[in-house]
XYZ file of C-alpha atoms in Angstrom:
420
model
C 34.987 -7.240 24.994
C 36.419 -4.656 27.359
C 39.644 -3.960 24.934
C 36.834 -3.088 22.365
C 35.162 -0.703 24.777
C 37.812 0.551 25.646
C 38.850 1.491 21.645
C 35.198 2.537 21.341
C 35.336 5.143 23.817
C 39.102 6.107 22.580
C 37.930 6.754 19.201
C 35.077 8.709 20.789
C 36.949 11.037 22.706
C 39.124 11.253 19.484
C 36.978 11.992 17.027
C 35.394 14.672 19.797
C 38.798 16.365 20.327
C 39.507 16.827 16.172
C 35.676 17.947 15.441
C 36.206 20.234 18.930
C 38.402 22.112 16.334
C 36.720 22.393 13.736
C 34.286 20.994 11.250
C 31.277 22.158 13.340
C 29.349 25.309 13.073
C 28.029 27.155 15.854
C 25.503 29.543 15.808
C 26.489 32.133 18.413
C 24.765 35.175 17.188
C 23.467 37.834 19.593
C 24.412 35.340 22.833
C 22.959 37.388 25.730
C 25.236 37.371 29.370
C 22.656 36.882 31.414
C 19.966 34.597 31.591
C 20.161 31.067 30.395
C 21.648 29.731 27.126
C 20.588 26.071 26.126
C 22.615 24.624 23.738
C 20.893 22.621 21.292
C 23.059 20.111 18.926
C 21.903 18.913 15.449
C 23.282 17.638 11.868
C 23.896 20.762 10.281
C 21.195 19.694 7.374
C 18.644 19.986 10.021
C 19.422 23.688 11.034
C 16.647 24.673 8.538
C 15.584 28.373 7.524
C 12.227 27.586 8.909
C 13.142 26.092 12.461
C 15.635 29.119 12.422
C 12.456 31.637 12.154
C 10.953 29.676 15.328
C 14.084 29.741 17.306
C 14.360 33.668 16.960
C 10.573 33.643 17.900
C 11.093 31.352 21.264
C 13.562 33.938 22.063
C 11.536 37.058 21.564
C 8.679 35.799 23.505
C 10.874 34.768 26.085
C 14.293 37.276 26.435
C 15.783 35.471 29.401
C 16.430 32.514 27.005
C 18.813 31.908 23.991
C 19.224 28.810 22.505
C 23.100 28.142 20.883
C 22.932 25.965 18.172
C 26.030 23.173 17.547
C 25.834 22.550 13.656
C 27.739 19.192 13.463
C 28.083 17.741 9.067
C 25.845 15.308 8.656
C 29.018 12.833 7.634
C 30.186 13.303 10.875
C 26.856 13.101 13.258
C 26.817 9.951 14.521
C 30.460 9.693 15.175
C 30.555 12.890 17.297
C 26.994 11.920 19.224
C 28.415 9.468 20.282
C 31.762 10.733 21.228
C 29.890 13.522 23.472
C 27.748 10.378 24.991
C 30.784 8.768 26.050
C 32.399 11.523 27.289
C 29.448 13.127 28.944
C 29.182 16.412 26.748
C 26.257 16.191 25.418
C 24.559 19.785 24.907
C 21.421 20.669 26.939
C 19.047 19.366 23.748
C 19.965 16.857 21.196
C 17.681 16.550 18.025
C 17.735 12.703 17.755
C 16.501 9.298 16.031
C 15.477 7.021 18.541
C 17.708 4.276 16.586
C 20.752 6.633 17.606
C 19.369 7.086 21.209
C 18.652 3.539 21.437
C 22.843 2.740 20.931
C 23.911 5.329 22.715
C 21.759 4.854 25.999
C 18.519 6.133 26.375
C 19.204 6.589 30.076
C 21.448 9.436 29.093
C 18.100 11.114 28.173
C 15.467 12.837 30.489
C 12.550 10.400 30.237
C 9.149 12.081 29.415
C 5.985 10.762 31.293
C 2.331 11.635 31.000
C 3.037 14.499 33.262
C 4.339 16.785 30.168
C 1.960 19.358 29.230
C 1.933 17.846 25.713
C 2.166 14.112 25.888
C -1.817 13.222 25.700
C -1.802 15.339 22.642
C 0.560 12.984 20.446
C -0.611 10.816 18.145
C -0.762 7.057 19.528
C 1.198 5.931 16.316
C 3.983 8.904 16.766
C 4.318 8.224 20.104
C 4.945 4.151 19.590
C 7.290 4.862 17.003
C 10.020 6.618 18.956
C 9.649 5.006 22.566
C 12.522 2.777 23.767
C 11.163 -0.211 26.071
C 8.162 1.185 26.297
C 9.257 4.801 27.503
C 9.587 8.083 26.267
C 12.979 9.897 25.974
C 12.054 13.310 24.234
C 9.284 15.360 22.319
C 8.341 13.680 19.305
C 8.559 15.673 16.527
C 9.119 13.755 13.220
C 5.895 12.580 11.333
C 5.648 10.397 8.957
C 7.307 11.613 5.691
C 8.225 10.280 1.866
C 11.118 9.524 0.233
C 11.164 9.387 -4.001
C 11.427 10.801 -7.378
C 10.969 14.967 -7.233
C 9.862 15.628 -10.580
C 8.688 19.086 -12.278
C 5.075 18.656 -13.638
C 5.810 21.271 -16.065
C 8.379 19.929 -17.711
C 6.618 17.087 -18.258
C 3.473 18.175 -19.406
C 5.252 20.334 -21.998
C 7.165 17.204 -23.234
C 4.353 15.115 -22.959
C 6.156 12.407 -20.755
C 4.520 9.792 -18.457
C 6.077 9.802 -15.040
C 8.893 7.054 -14.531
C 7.607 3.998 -12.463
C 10.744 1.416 -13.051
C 14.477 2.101 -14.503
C 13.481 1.320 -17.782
C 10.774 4.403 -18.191
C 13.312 6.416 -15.801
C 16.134 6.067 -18.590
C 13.965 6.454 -21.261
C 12.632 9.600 -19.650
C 15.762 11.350 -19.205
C 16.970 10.620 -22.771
C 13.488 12.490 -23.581
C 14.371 15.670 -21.222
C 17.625 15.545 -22.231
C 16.317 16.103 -26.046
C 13.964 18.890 -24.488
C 16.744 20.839 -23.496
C 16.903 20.253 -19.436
C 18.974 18.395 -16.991
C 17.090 15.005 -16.617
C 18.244 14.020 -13.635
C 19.987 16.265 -10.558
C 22.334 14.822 -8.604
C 24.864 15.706 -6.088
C 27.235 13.372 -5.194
C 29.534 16.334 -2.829
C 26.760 15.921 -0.490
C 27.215 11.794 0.829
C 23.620 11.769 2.201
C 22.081 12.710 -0.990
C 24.357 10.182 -2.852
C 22.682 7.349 -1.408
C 18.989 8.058 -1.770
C 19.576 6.064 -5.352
C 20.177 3.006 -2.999
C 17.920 3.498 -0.031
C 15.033 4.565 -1.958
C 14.787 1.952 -4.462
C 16.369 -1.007 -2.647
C 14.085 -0.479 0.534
C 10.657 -0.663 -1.860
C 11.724 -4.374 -2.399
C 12.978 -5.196 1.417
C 10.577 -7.617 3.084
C 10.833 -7.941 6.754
C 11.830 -11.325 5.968
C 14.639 -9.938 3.242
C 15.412 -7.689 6.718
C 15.896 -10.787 8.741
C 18.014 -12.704 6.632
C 20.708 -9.876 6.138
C 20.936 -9.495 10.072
C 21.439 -13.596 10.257
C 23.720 -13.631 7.825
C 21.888 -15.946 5.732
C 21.752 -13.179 2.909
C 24.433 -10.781 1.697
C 24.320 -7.043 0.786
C 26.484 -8.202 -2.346
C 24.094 -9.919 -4.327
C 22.924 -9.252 -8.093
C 19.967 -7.268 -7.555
C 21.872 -4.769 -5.432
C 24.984 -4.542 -7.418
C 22.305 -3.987 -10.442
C 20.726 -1.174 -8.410
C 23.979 0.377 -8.107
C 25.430 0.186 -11.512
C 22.058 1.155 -12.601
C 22.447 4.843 -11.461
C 26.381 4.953 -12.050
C 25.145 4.357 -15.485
C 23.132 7.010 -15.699
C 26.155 9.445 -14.567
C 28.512 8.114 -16.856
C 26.048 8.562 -20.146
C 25.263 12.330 -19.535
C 21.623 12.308 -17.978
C 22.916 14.424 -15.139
C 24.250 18.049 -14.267
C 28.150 17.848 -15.463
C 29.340 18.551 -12.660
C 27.402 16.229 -10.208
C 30.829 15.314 -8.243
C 31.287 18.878 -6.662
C 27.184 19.373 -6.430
C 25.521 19.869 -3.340
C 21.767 19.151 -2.164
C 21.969 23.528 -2.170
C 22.585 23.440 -5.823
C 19.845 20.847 -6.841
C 17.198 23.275 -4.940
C 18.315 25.965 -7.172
C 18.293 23.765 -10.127
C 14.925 22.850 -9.273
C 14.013 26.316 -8.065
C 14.700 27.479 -11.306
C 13.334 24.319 -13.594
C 16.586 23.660 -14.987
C 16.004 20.149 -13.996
C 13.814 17.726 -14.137
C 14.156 15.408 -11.573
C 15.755 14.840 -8.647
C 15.713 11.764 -6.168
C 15.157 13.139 -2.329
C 12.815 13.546 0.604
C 9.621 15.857 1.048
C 11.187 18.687 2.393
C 12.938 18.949 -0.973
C 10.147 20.727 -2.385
C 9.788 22.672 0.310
C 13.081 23.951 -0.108
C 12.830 24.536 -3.883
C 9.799 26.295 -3.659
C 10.260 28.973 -1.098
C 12.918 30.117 -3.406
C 10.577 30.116 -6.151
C 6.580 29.781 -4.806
C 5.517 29.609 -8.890
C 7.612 26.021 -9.463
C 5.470 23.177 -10.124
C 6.879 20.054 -8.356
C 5.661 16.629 -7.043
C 6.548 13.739 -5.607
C 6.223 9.968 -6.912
C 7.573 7.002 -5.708
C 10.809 5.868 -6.663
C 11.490 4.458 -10.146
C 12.023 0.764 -9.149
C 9.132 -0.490 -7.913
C 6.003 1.615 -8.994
C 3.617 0.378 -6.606
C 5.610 1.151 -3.288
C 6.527 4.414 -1.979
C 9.878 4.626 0.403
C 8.981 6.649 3.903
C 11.097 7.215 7.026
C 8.329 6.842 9.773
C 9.328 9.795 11.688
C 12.004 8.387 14.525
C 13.029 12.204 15.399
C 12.919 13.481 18.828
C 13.780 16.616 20.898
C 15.851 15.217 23.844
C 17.289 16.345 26.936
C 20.516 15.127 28.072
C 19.941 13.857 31.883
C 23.175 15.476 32.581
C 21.950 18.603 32.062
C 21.963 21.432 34.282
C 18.895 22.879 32.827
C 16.259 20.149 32.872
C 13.975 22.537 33.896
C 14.824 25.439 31.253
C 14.976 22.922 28.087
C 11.566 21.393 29.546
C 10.191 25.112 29.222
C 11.422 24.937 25.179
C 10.018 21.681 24.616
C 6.590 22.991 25.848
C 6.298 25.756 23.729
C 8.089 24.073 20.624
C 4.696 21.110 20.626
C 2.255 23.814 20.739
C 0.522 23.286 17.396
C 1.821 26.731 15.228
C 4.864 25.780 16.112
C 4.655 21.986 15.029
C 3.133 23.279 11.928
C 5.660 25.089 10.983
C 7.982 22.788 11.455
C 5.599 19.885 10.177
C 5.285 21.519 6.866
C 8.953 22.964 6.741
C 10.033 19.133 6.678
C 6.567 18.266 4.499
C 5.995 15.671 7.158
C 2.424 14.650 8.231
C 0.894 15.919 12.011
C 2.626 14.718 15.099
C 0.065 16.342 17.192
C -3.747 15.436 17.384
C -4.844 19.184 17.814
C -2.481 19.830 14.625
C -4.748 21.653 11.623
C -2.183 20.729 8.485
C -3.426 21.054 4.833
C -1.849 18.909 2.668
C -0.771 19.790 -1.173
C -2.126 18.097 -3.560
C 1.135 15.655 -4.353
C 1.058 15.329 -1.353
C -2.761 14.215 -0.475
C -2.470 11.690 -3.513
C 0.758 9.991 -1.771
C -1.344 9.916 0.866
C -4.312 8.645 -0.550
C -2.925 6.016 -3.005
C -0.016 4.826 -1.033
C 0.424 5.976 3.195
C -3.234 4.836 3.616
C -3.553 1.663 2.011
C -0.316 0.443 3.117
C 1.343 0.471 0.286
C 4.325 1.509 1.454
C 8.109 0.238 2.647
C 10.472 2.103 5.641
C 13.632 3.245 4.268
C 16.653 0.815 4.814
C 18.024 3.685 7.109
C 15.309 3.290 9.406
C 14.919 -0.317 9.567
C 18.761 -0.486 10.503
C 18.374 1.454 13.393
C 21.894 2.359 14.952
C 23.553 1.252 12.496
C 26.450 3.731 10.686
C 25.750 3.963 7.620
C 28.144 7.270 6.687
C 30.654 4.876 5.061
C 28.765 2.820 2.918
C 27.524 6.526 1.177
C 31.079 7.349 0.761
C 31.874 4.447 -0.681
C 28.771 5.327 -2.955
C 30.164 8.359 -3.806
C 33.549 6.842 -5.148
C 31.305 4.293 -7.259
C 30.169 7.567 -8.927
C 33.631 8.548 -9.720
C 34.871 5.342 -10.618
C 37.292 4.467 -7.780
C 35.686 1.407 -6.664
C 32.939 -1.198 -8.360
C 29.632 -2.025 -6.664
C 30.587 -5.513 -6.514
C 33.872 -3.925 -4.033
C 31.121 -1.480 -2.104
C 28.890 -4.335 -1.194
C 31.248 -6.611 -0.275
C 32.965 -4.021 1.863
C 29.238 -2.720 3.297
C 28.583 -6.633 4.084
C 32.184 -6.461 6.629
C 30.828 -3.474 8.110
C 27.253 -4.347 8.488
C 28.603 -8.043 10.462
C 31.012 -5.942 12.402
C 28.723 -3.809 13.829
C 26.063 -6.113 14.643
C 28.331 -8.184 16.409
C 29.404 -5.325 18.916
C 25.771 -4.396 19.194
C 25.412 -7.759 20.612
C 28.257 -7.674 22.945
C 27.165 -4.402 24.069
């Protein structure tokens, strides 16, 4: 047990030295010498125009502050969190899943109590969702959110198609667009986390808490026929032409534009997708609807993000001040509808786009919904079963070698989580 420690916090302050190099972007722009500079860390998809826009406003209203962003790639976020945990250089704020802060130690966090300025105005489900033994290690500000099929209603209509609800109408529906002239089906394997929303969102619309249980007791495997199926499913769809050409070198940036500019048709992603795609082009017509695998479930992450504070900060006091005037509600709903999440807030006023209300309506509402497998498998790295993903897609390995590989991993890791 301590020789794996020990190799744990090696590889930590390894893989903090290399990435200390390089590989992480940091937004120094206009750093001011005097007053006080909080550093704020982040996966670099996360550093959004948006939450940009209220960073410069924080500033302005208050000059004595500037906040320097650390951009880390998302490939490589949990792996340097938690070499800067180990180490003890973690910035002044941390944006954060609780199943991250959970692994790492939530004692390296400032805990937040009832005597924050915002804490009575969270929502009683928002605040459940991202406390750790029953306290509070940062300002909630992830709401719940979905995960599915983006689809352009336009295209659609004009080709008279019905809207996928299993593989079978999925594949028929791209041979359909492909006839019409569009890209069926976006996708942009460059870009690991966008890889494996094929998996996560159609796989997690079928995972029972009991199917849950029996992968972490072993008494089920990740290899098994309906997940190699789901797999070979959407390397199939690669391989016969119902995607952009050059999907291997694509990024998540390239499928907004495609969908910006209705060159495609669909595109498997989360909410702030559309966002995205139409603040490049307002006059797009796009919608969200629940994965094609299993109709009658929609995929959502449950909102597990959090502003943090390391405790071994030296400006508790200063980051406090940011978290305070980050809740107030224009500046949740901002960010709220930047990510197309639902309120965090009670005193939140959010309208809701019409996708967006029906999802609501027909599916967050009635419960007719299932977590993404990311969330369920809180703390566990998951950044090497999408690359694996992505070399299914490119034909260097079968799903039936993924799995079984993702199956080693997933036992290893649970087994140091229990000797930790």
């Amino acid at each position: 047990m301590k020789r794996l420690r020990y190799l744990y916090i090696m590889t930590a302050v390894i893989a903090a030295a290399v990435l200390g190099a390089g590989g992480c972007g940091t937004d120094r722009s206009n750093v001011k010498k005097e007053g006080v500079t909080l550093s704020f860390m982040m996966p670099q998809s996360h550093y959004r125009d948006f939450f940009q826009n209220e960073i410069r406003r924080f500033e302005k209203e208050n000059p004595d502050y500037h906040i320097d962003v650390l951009r880390i790639p998302d490939n490589q976020w949990i792996d340097v969190t938690k070499a800067k945990a180990a180490t003890g250089e973690l910035t002044d704020l941390v944006r954060i899943d609780r199943g991250l802060m959970e692994e790492i130690g939530a004692k390296r966090f400032v805990e937040m109590t009832e005597k924050e300025k915002w804490y009575d105005r969270v929502l009683p489900e928002q605040l459940d969702n991202k406390k750790i033994d029953g306290k509070l290690y940062g300002l909630p500000i992830g709401g719940t959110s979905s995960v599915g099929l983006v689809y352009n209603r336009d295209i659609f209509r004009k080709l008279n198609l019905k809207v996928p609800s299993n593989l079978d109408e999925f594949r028929m529906a791209c041979r359909q667009i492909k006839d019409g002239g569009y890209t069926p089906f976006y996708v942009s394997d460059k870009d690991s986390w966008t890889t494996a929303f094929g998996f996560s969102t159609t796989v997690s619309q079928t995972m029972t808490d009991d199917t849950y249980q029996k992968l972490v007791k072993g008494q089920m495997k990740w290899n098994n026929e309906e997940y190699r199926s789901v797999l070979e499913e959407f390397a199939a769809v690669r391989k016969e032409g119902f995607t952009n050409p050059d999907y291997t070198q694509a990024t998540y940036n390239g499928a907004v534009d495609a969908l910006a500019a209705s060159k495609t048709a669909m595109y498997l992603s989360g909410q702030f997708c559309i966002h995205d795609a139409q603040t490049l082009n307002p006059k797009v017509n796009l919608a969200m609807t629940p994965a094609p695998y299993n109709g009658d479930v929609l995929t959502i992450k449950a909102g597990m993000g959090l502003f943090a504070v390391s405790a071994e900060s030296s400006h508790i006091k200063e980051a406090k001040k940011f978290l305070d005037w980050f809740s107030k509600p224009d500046n949740m709903n901002e960010f709220n509808i930047g990510w197309n999440h639902t309120p965090v807030f009670k005193d939140q006023n959010m309208e809701m786009s019409d996708w967006q209300q029906n999802l609501y309506d027909n599916y967050i509402v009635p419960k007719k919904t299932a977590l993404e497998i990311n969330e369920r498998l809180n703390g566990i790295d998951m950044t090497g079963f999408w690359a694996d993903q992505q070399k299914l897609y490119t034909g260097q390995m079968s799903a039936r070698e993924i799995l079984d590989r993702w199956d080693q991993s997933f036992e290893s890791q649970l087994s140091l989580h229990e000797q930790h």
